[in-house]
Phi, psi and omega in degrees: 000128182272137178285130180255099183300318181297318178296321179296317179294322177295318179296321177295317177301318177297319178304315181287324184297323183268005183305306184300317180298316180294318180294321177297316179301315181296317178298319178296317178298320178297313180301319180300336182254013177074023179248129179258127177247135183231015184055054178220171182298332178293345180285342189302311177296323179293327178295319176297315180299315180295320178300316179300316181295316184283336185261348184303120176074010183270160178295155182303318181296321178295316180296321178299320176295320176298320179304315181294316180297314179293327178295322176301313181296317179298316178299320179293325176300312180297315182297316181290321185277329187236359182087189181100187182207162175286142178214162177234103181291116181232000186277335184230107182296345179271353177294129181302334180262014181308128176061031177229129182302134180224166171257132176235158178081014182269357181213164181285351179279111183296136176085356180287130182245130173264121185253087184298330178296317179295320180296315180292324176298318179298316179296317182299326180284317188259331182055039181270116181304139179091357181302314183295317179298315180296320181294316179294315180299319179297331180282318186267343177229059184295143179256128179296145179268128179275109180256011184298330179286353181259009183297139178279148179257000000 
């Protein structure tokens, strides 16, 4: 199967086009449940709570759709709080985020991509509180890995 770059770019454009509508829907759902969302870092625990409420007992396809909607919101939190923009990595098929919407330019580390879809999928699978906060923190405050103990002799 041949990869169609134009189709991927069109799908990404569609992803961006429905962003506002999806974010409004999510905010409305939150309000109905007494949760206030403001597109800020304080929203991360509330986003997990809301995801749990909306996905509880639902079919797999419905939950998959929720993951995408919540990923949009998570990406917007990172973009609004730390800068950057939505991008679609299409240049390297070996990139783990290939053809998946990411946020870039949110940190001084060039080429670092925040993948909100992957983060939300991880949360949906494990439901571990604090996952979103840890993921965002790891992106904007990365800790260098000490490889000195691995030196060859």
